[in-house]
């Protein structure tokens, strides 16, 4: 038994060392050298009419991809479609209610009949209430979980089977740094993103267990992005860590997909903060939150005005 443990430990150490070295090499290599070619592939983006969704669609169009756009707002969805078609992309749009499991499944069947296979699935749609626990209406909290978490479950179940049959595909989860670090005034949002991050990690491990698995996954956890979704929120110390520009965020997401990067935090300070959280006493963590402005980050939240 002892000999077996030593043998397995040696194998692990060798593999881990090689993995570390390859990760370091990849970090310094430009995307055009190691990035995959997605030209001609079909990409499905949820929340395609939103700020980040629209930017991602246009970048995929520029890479020569065919696009399937999902959004509950038909006008915004069509606006993105027009912009992508002007870039030469073949675009198909669907109006989908991501809070409705049957709507997801039925539309997924329709996509398979009318468009065909999906090569890259980008679960991008998300909402935020921006209210403290006792101030948030129950229906809004339920809506947050349905869109930000449950929809990821149903989207994966709707499209993963076809990827498994071909042993090829890429599942992209747009989560949030709020899925790693709690924020006052974002309890339901953080809960939904923590769940999404956990779901993506578990699914990634399930796929890893498949023999010769070639299905890729990417989980993106950005700090707050300067879009209408978080209007009013500002960083206390922008020189240390400011909100992300939407264009920059979209570029980094595309870069991660092309490089088959599994986990992406933006900015890189999120990696450090997440690690520190697990090592420091909760009293110190609260002091750090107070110092960094996390405690009152949502106090100036306005958000975007939504249609009924």
XYZ file of N, CA, C and O in Angstrom, residues 25-155:
524
model
N 4.531 28.556 -20.156
C 4.851 28.765 -21.575
C 3.662 29.390 -22.297
O 3.801 30.358 -23.057
N 2.462 28.840 -22.040
C 1.254 29.354 -22.687
C 0.999 30.812 -22.332
O 0.512 31.589 -23.172
N 1.305 31.180 -21.081
C 1.073 32.551 -20.628
C 1.818 33.558 -21.501
O 1.325 34.654 -21.774
N 3.014 33.198 -21.953
C 3.846 34.123 -22.719
C 3.646 34.009 -24.228
O 4.067 34.884 -24.968
N 3.007 32.938 -24.689
C 2.795 32.784 -26.124
C 1.573 33.572 -26.575
O 0.532 33.529 -25.929
N 1.668 34.302 -27.684
C 0.515 35.072 -28.175
C -0.585 34.164 -28.704
O -0.324 33.040 -29.148
N -1.809 34.662 -28.683
C -2.960 33.865 -29.089
C -2.865 33.406 -30.539
O -3.289 32.296 -30.873
N -2.301 34.237 -31.419
C -2.260 33.855 -32.837
C -1.369 32.633 -33.074
O -1.484 31.975 -34.111
N -0.523 32.306 -32.093
C 0.323 31.120 -32.229
C -0.352 29.857 -31.698
O -0.206 28.781 -32.269
N -1.087 29.987 -30.601
C -1.661 28.794 -29.964
C -3.191 28.777 -29.966
O -3.803 27.799 -29.563
N -3.802 29.862 -30.417
C -5.263 29.923 -30.440
C -5.857 29.044 -31.525
O -5.248 28.823 -32.575
N -7.064 28.536 -31.287
C -7.714 27.671 -32.273
C -8.439 28.495 -33.327
O -8.800 29.660 -33.103
N -8.655 27.891 -34.480
C -9.379 28.525 -35.580
C -10.864 28.197 -35.452
O -11.247 27.032 -35.448
N -11.704 29.208 -35.312
C -13.146 28.987 -35.150
C -13.933 29.391 -36.393
O -15.165 29.399 -36.370
N -13.248 29.703 -37.472
C -13.928 30.116 -38.695
C -14.870 29.014 -39.169
O -14.493 27.844 -39.237
N -16.095 29.393 -39.477
C -17.079 28.433 -39.953
C -17.843 27.722 -38.853
O -18.819 27.012 -39.135
N -17.443 27.901 -37.601
C -18.151 27.259 -36.500
C -19.408 28.057 -36.141
O -19.492 29.261 -36.385
N -20.367 27.365 -35.549
C -21.623 27.998 -35.156
C -21.612 28.291 -33.665
O -21.376 27.400 -32.848
N -21.859 29.554 -33.327
C -21.795 30.014 -31.936
C -23.175 30.478 -31.491
O -23.825 31.268 -32.177
N -23.624 29.978 -30.344
C -24.882 30.430 -29.758
C -24.568 31.300 -28.545
O -23.833 30.880 -27.650
N -25.126 32.505 -28.518
C -24.904 33.446 -27.415
C -26.242 33.819 -26.799
O -27.142 34.288 -27.500
N -26.397 33.599 -25.494
C -27.603 34.055 -24.804
C -27.388 35.495 -24.339
O -26.254 35.923 -24.105
N -28.472 36.241 -24.209
C -28.340 37.653 -23.850
C -27.607 38.411 -24.933
O -26.839 39.337 -24.660
N -27.867 38.040 -26.201
C -27.116 38.605 -27.322
C -27.407 40.079 -27.552
O -26.632 40.772 -28.214
N -28.523 40.572 -27.014
C -28.854 41.972 -27.206
C -28.229 42.898 -26.185
O -28.266 44.118 -26.339
N -27.647 42.330 -25.121
C -27.029 43.141 -24.072
C -25.668 43.667 -24.470
O -25.152 43.367 -25.555
N -25.070 44.444 -23.590
C -23.800 45.104 -23.903
C -22.686 44.105 -24.219
O -22.079 44.143 -25.291
N -22.400 43.201 -23.284
C -21.336 42.217 -23.502
C -21.743 41.205 -24.566
O -20.931 40.839 -25.433
N -22.994 40.753 -24.542
C -23.461 39.786 -25.525
C -23.304 40.295 -26.945
O -22.829 39.573 -27.835
N -23.680 41.544 -27.173
C -23.576 42.133 -28.504
C -22.120 42.235 -28.954
O -21.792 41.918 -30.106
N -21.246 42.645 -28.052
C -19.827 42.755 -28.394
C -19.219 41.396 -28.719
O -18.431 41.253 -29.659
N -19.595 40.374 -27.944
C -19.094 39.028 -28.213
C -19.556 38.548 -29.585
O -18.774 37.963 -30.350
N -20.827 38.797 -29.898
C -21.361 38.374 -31.195
C -20.602 39.020 -32.340
O -20.257 38.352 -33.334
N -20.330 40.302 -32.226
C -19.633 41.001 -33.305
C -18.186 40.512 -33.449
O -17.666 40.429 -34.564
N -17.577 40.148 -32.339
C -16.220 39.615 -32.425
C -16.209 38.219 -33.061
O -15.331 37.895 -33.854
N -17.187 37.396 -32.714
C -17.294 36.080 -33.355
C -17.570 36.244 -34.850
O -17.051 35.488 -35.676
N -18.407 37.219 -35.192
C -18.693 37.475 -36.611
C -17.413 37.847 -37.347
O -17.177 37.396 -38.475
N -16.585 38.664 -36.706
C -15.316 39.055 -37.310
C -14.351 37.896 -37.496
O -13.445 37.952 -38.334
N -14.550 36.829 -36.712
C -13.701 35.633 -36.820
C -14.252 34.637 -37.836
O -13.695 33.553 -38.007
N -15.348 35.002 -38.502
C -15.907 34.132 -39.532
C -16.862 33.077 -39.014
O -17.101 32.073 -39.688
N -17.449 33.299 -37.835
C -18.380 32.320 -37.251
C -19.814 32.574 -37.730
O -20.175 33.697 -38.093
N -20.612 31.515 -37.710
C -22.058 31.636 -37.882
C -22.660 31.840 -36.499
O -22.167 31.275 -35.519
N -23.728 32.615 -36.424
C -24.240 33.001 -35.105
C -25.704 32.628 -34.903
O -26.531 32.750 -35.813
N -26.005 32.191 -33.692
C -27.371 31.973 -33.239
C -27.566 32.855 -32.017
O -26.881 32.679 -31.002
N -28.459 33.835 -32.117
C -28.633 34.827 -31.058
C -29.913 34.570 -30.283
O -30.995 34.492 -30.855
N -29.781 34.462 -28.963
C -30.931 34.290 -28.076
C -31.057 35.511 -27.177
O -30.080 35.945 -26.549
N -32.261 36.033 -27.084
C -32.538 37.117 -26.139
C -34.051 37.209 -25.961
O -34.813 36.821 -26.846
N -34.466 37.713 -24.819
C -35.898 37.898 -24.578
C -36.397 39.193 -25.207
O -37.587 39.370 -25.437
N -35.467 40.118 -25.512
C -35.810 41.395 -26.138
C -35.554 41.278 -27.640
O -34.415 41.317 -28.101
N -36.625 41.139 -28.415
C -36.490 40.922 -29.854
C -35.831 42.103 -30.566
O -35.051 41.917 -31.504
N -36.131 43.328 -30.124
C -35.576 44.513 -30.780
C -34.057 44.565 -30.622
O -33.321 44.790 -31.594
N -33.569 44.363 -29.394
C -32.125 44.372 -29.166
C -31.450 43.198 -29.873
O -30.337 43.325 -30.403
N -32.130 42.053 -29.884
C -31.588 40.875 -30.551
C -31.400 41.135 -32.048
O -30.359 40.805 -32.631
N -32.407 41.740 -32.661
C -32.333 42.031 -34.092
C -31.287 43.105 -34.382
O -30.639 43.088 -35.437
N -31.128 44.050 -33.476
C -30.101 45.089 -33.651
C -28.718 44.448 -33.719
O -27.895 44.779 -34.586
N -28.454 43.506 -32.803
C -27.167 42.797 -32.828
C -27.028 41.989 -34.108
O -25.955 41.944 -34.716
N -28.124 41.368 -34.538
C -28.097 40.552 -35.749
C -27.728 41.388 -36.966
O -26.913 40.966 -37.801
N -28.319 42.578 -37.088
C -28.025 43.465 -38.221
C -26.552 43.834 -38.228
O -25.891 43.822 -39.284
N -26.014 44.163 -37.053
C -24.603 44.544 -36.965
C -23.688 43.380 -37.339
O -22.656 43.572 -37.994
N -24.063 42.166 -36.949
C -23.239 40.996 -37.257
C -23.334 40.616 -38.734
O -22.342 40.197 -39.343
N -24.520 40.763 -39.313
C -24.671 40.468 -40.751
C -23.856 41.440 -41.584
O -23.338 41.074 -42.646
N -23.728 42.683 -41.109
C -22.921 43.660 -41.840
C -21.444 43.276 -41.854
O -20.676 43.756 -42.697
N -21.068 42.376 -40.934
C -19.687 41.880 -40.885
C -19.534 40.577 -41.670
O -18.468 39.971 -41.654
N -20.614 40.173 -42.334
C -20.550 38.990 -43.184
C -20.982 37.694 -42.534
O -20.848 36.625 -43.132
N -21.524 37.763 -41.314
C -21.898 36.542 -40.600
C -23.283 36.062 -41.003
O -24.168 36.860 -41.329
N -23.462 34.746 -40.973
C -24.785 34.132 -41.139
C -25.430 34.105 -39.753
O -24.914 33.465 -38.838
N -26.543 34.809 -39.582
C -27.133 35.002 -38.253
C -28.581 34.523 -38.211
O -29.372 34.823 -39.105
N -28.916 33.780 -37.160
C -30.292 33.360 -36.906
C -30.673 33.811 -35.504
O -29.880 33.660 -34.570
N -31.851 34.385 -35.345
C -32.266 34.911 -34.039
C -33.462 34.146 -33.493
O -34.317 33.669 -34.245
N -33.521 34.064 -32.165
C -34.641 33.433 -31.472
C -34.966 34.257 -30.228
O -34.053 34.677 -29.503
N -36.250 34.479 -29.997
C -36.697 35.128 -28.765
C -36.974 34.023 -27.749
O -37.820 33.155 -27.981
N -36.254 34.052 -26.627
C -36.321 32.963 -25.650
C -36.443 33.531 -24.241
O -35.741 34.485 -23.887
N -37.305 32.942 -23.453
C -37.430 33.279 -22.039
C -36.590 32.278 -21.246
O -36.981 31.121 -21.079
N -35.444 32.704 -20.769
C -34.520 31.798 -20.079
C -35.013 31.385 -18.693
O -34.416 30.511 -18.069
N -36.083 31.995 -18.219
C -36.643 31.563 -16.934
C -37.569 30.362 -17.109
O -38.012 29.778 -16.128
N -37.851 30.022 -18.358
C -38.791 28.946 -18.682
C -38.028 27.767 -19.272
O -37.544 27.835 -20.401
N -37.928 26.690 -18.513
C -37.178 25.507 -18.945
C -37.698 24.968 -20.269
O -36.911 24.605 -21.150
N -39.019 24.916 -20.430
C -39.601 24.377 -21.657
C -39.302 25.270 -22.855
O -39.110 24.784 -23.973
N -39.260 26.583 -22.620
C -38.905 27.512 -23.692
C -37.482 27.240 -24.177
O -37.206 27.256 -25.386
N -36.586 26.963 -23.238
C -35.198 26.645 -23.588
C -35.130 25.351 -24.386
O -34.513 25.289 -25.463
N -35.754 24.302 -23.880
C -35.701 22.999 -24.552
C -36.355 23.052 -25.933
O -35.820 22.506 -26.906
N -37.518 23.687 -26.030
C -38.226 23.760 -27.312
C -37.427 24.554 -28.342
O -37.360 24.175 -29.520
N -36.831 25.653 -27.905
C -36.042 26.466 -28.834
C -34.766 25.742 -29.224
O -34.304 25.857 -30.373
N -34.179 24.997 -28.298
C -32.982 24.216 -28.617
C -33.283 23.186 -29.698
O -32.480 22.981 -30.625
N -34.443 22.539 -29.602
C -34.862 21.591 -30.640
C -35.023 22.300 -31.980
O -34.659 21.768 -33.044
N -35.582 23.498 -31.922
C -35.783 24.281 -33.144
C -34.447 24.670 -33.764
O -34.285 24.632 -34.994
N -33.493 25.011 -32.931
C -32.153 25.353 -33.419
C -31.526 24.156 -34.136
O -30.942 24.286 -35.221
N -31.667 22.982 -33.533
C -31.077 21.781 -34.141
C -31.719 21.481 -35.493
O -31.033 21.063 -36.434
N -33.036 21.709 -35.613
C -33.725 21.439 -36.877
C -33.386 22.479 -37.944
O -33.159 22.135 -39.108
N -33.343 23.751 -37.545
C -33.211 24.828 -38.523
C -31.768 25.250 -38.789
O -31.456 25.719 -39.890
N -30.913 25.106 -37.800
C -29.526 25.571 -37.939
C -28.541 24.408 -37.971
O -27.595 24.379 -38.760
N -28.753 23.450 -37.077
C -27.812 22.331 -36.982
C -27.073 22.363 -35.663
O -27.572 22.868 -34.669
N -25.873 21.837 -35.669
C -25.119 21.699 -34.427
C -24.601 23.044 -33.930
O -24.398 23.982 -34.701
N -24.370 23.111 -32.620
C -23.746 24.277 -31.988
C -22.337 23.879 -31.565
O -22.146 22.902 -30.846
N -21.357 24.630 -32.042
C -19.959 24.328 -31.719
C -19.504 25.020 -30.436
O -18.753 24.456 -29.644
N -19.958 26.263 -30.253
C -19.585 27.034 -29.062
C -20.855 27.604 -28.443
O -21.610 28.325 -29.101
N -21.103 27.255 -27.186
C -22.269 27.751 -26.462
C -21.804 28.753 -25.410
O -21.019 28.415 -24.529
N -22.276 29.997 -25.527
C -21.882 31.049 -24.590
C -23.076 31.428 -23.728
O -24.005 32.110 -24.182
N -23.072 30.976 -22.479
C -24.127 31.337 -21.520
C -23.774 32.689 -20.916
O -23.076 32.788 -19.910
N -24.291 33.735 -21.547
C -23.907 35.097 -21.185
C -25.001 35.864 -20.448
O -24.706 36.755 -19.647
N -26.258 35.521 -20.681
C -27.365 36.301 -20.117
C -27.303 36.353 -18.596
O -26.988 35.363 -17.935
N -27.618 37.512 -18.045
C -27.631 37.665 -16.590
C -28.394 38.908 -16.189
O -28.546 39.843 -16.976
N -28.906 38.919 -14.957
C -29.621 40.080 -14.442
C -29.161 40.356 -13.016
O -28.565 39.498 -12.360
N -29.452 41.574 -12.549
C -29.116 41.951 -11.171
C -30.238 42.809 -10.601
O -30.777 43.668 -11.305
N -30.610 42.556 -9.343
C -31.636 43.375 -8.694
C -31.002 44.546 -7.947
O -31.553 45.635 -7.897
N -29.846 44.295 -7.327
C -29.143 45.366 -6.631
C -29.822 45.838 -5.363
O -29.684 46.998 -4.970
N -30.563 44.950 -4.707
C -31.252 45.323 -3.473
C -30.771 44.456 -2.311
O -30.414 43.300 -2.501
N -30.784 45.028 -1.113
C -30.434 44.258 0.076
C -31.488 43.176 0.325
O -32.621 43.284 -0.147
N -31.109 42.157 1.075
C -31.943 40.970 1.236
C -33.365 41.315 1.658
O -34.342 40.842 1.067
N -33.508 42.147 2.673
C -34.837 42.430 3.204
C -35.613 43.430 2.354
O -36.799 43.667 2.591
N -34.942 44.023 1.353
C -35.611 44.986 0.482
C -35.966 44.388 -0.871
O -36.755 44.971 -1.623
N -35.393 43.235 -1.182
C -35.604 42.629 -2.500
C -36.905 41.832 -2.534
O -37.110 40.937 -1.710
N -37.801 42.131 -3.461
C -39.040 41.336 -3.597
C -38.699 39.877 -3.908
O -37.741 39.595 -4.630
N -39.489 38.973 -3.366
C -39.241 37.545 -3.580
C -39.172 37.197 -5.064
O -38.309 36.420 -5.495
N -40.071 37.770 -5.843
C -40.125 37.434 -7.264
C -38.840 37.836 -7.987
O -38.379 37.130 -8.895
N -38.265 38.971 -7.597
C -37.017 39.401 -8.235
C -35.862 38.484 -7.849
O -34.995 38.185 -8.678
N -35.829 38.031 -6.606
C -34.777 37.117 -6.172
C -34.899 35.775 -6.910
O -33.895 35.195 -7.344
N -36.132 35.305 -7.059
C -36.353 34.064 -7.800
C -35.948 34.225 -9.261
O -35.343 33.328 -9.862
N -36.259 35.394 -9.833
C -35.908 35.670 -11.223
C -34.387 35.659 -11.415
O -33.878 35.123 -12.405
N -33.674 36.237 -10.457
C -32.213 36.267 -10.523
C -31.632 34.861 -10.582
O -30.751 34.564 -11.397
N -32.135 33.995 -9.719
C -31.632 32.616 -9.689
C -32.008 31.866 -10.965
O -31.212 31.100 -11.505
N -33.215 32.099 -11.480
C -33.650 31.417 -12.696
C -32.773 31.783 -13.894
O -32.360 30.914 -14.668
N -32.484 33.078 -14.057
C -31.701 33.526 -15.210
C -30.215 33.231 -15.027
O -29.548 32.727 -15.939
N -29.685 33.552 -13.856
C -28.238 33.465 -13.641
C -27.735 32.070 -13.329
O -26.541 31.796 -13.451
N -28.631 31.184 -12.869
C -28.193 29.837 -12.472
C -28.950 28.743 -13.205
O -28.365 27.957 -13.952
N -30.265 28.679 -12.997
C -31.040 27.574 -13.536
C -30.940 27.490 -15.061
O -30.878 26.386 -15.623
N -30.904 28.641 -15.718
C -30.805 28.638 -17.181
C -29.531 27.954 -17.650
O -29.508 27.308 -18.704
N -28.457 28.063 -16.852
C -27.201 27.395 -17.211
C -27.370 25.877 -17.167
O -26.798 25.157 -17.992
N -28.150 25.395 -16.189
C -28.425 23.960 -16.115
C -29.115 23.484 -17.394
O -28.693 22.522 -18.031
N -30.211 24.180 -17.743
C -31.039 23.733 -18.870
C -30.318 23.917 -20.199
O -30.489 23.078 -21.098
N -29.522 24.966 -20.326
C -28.765 25.174 -21.571
C -27.736 24.059 -21.768
O -27.565 23.538 -22.877
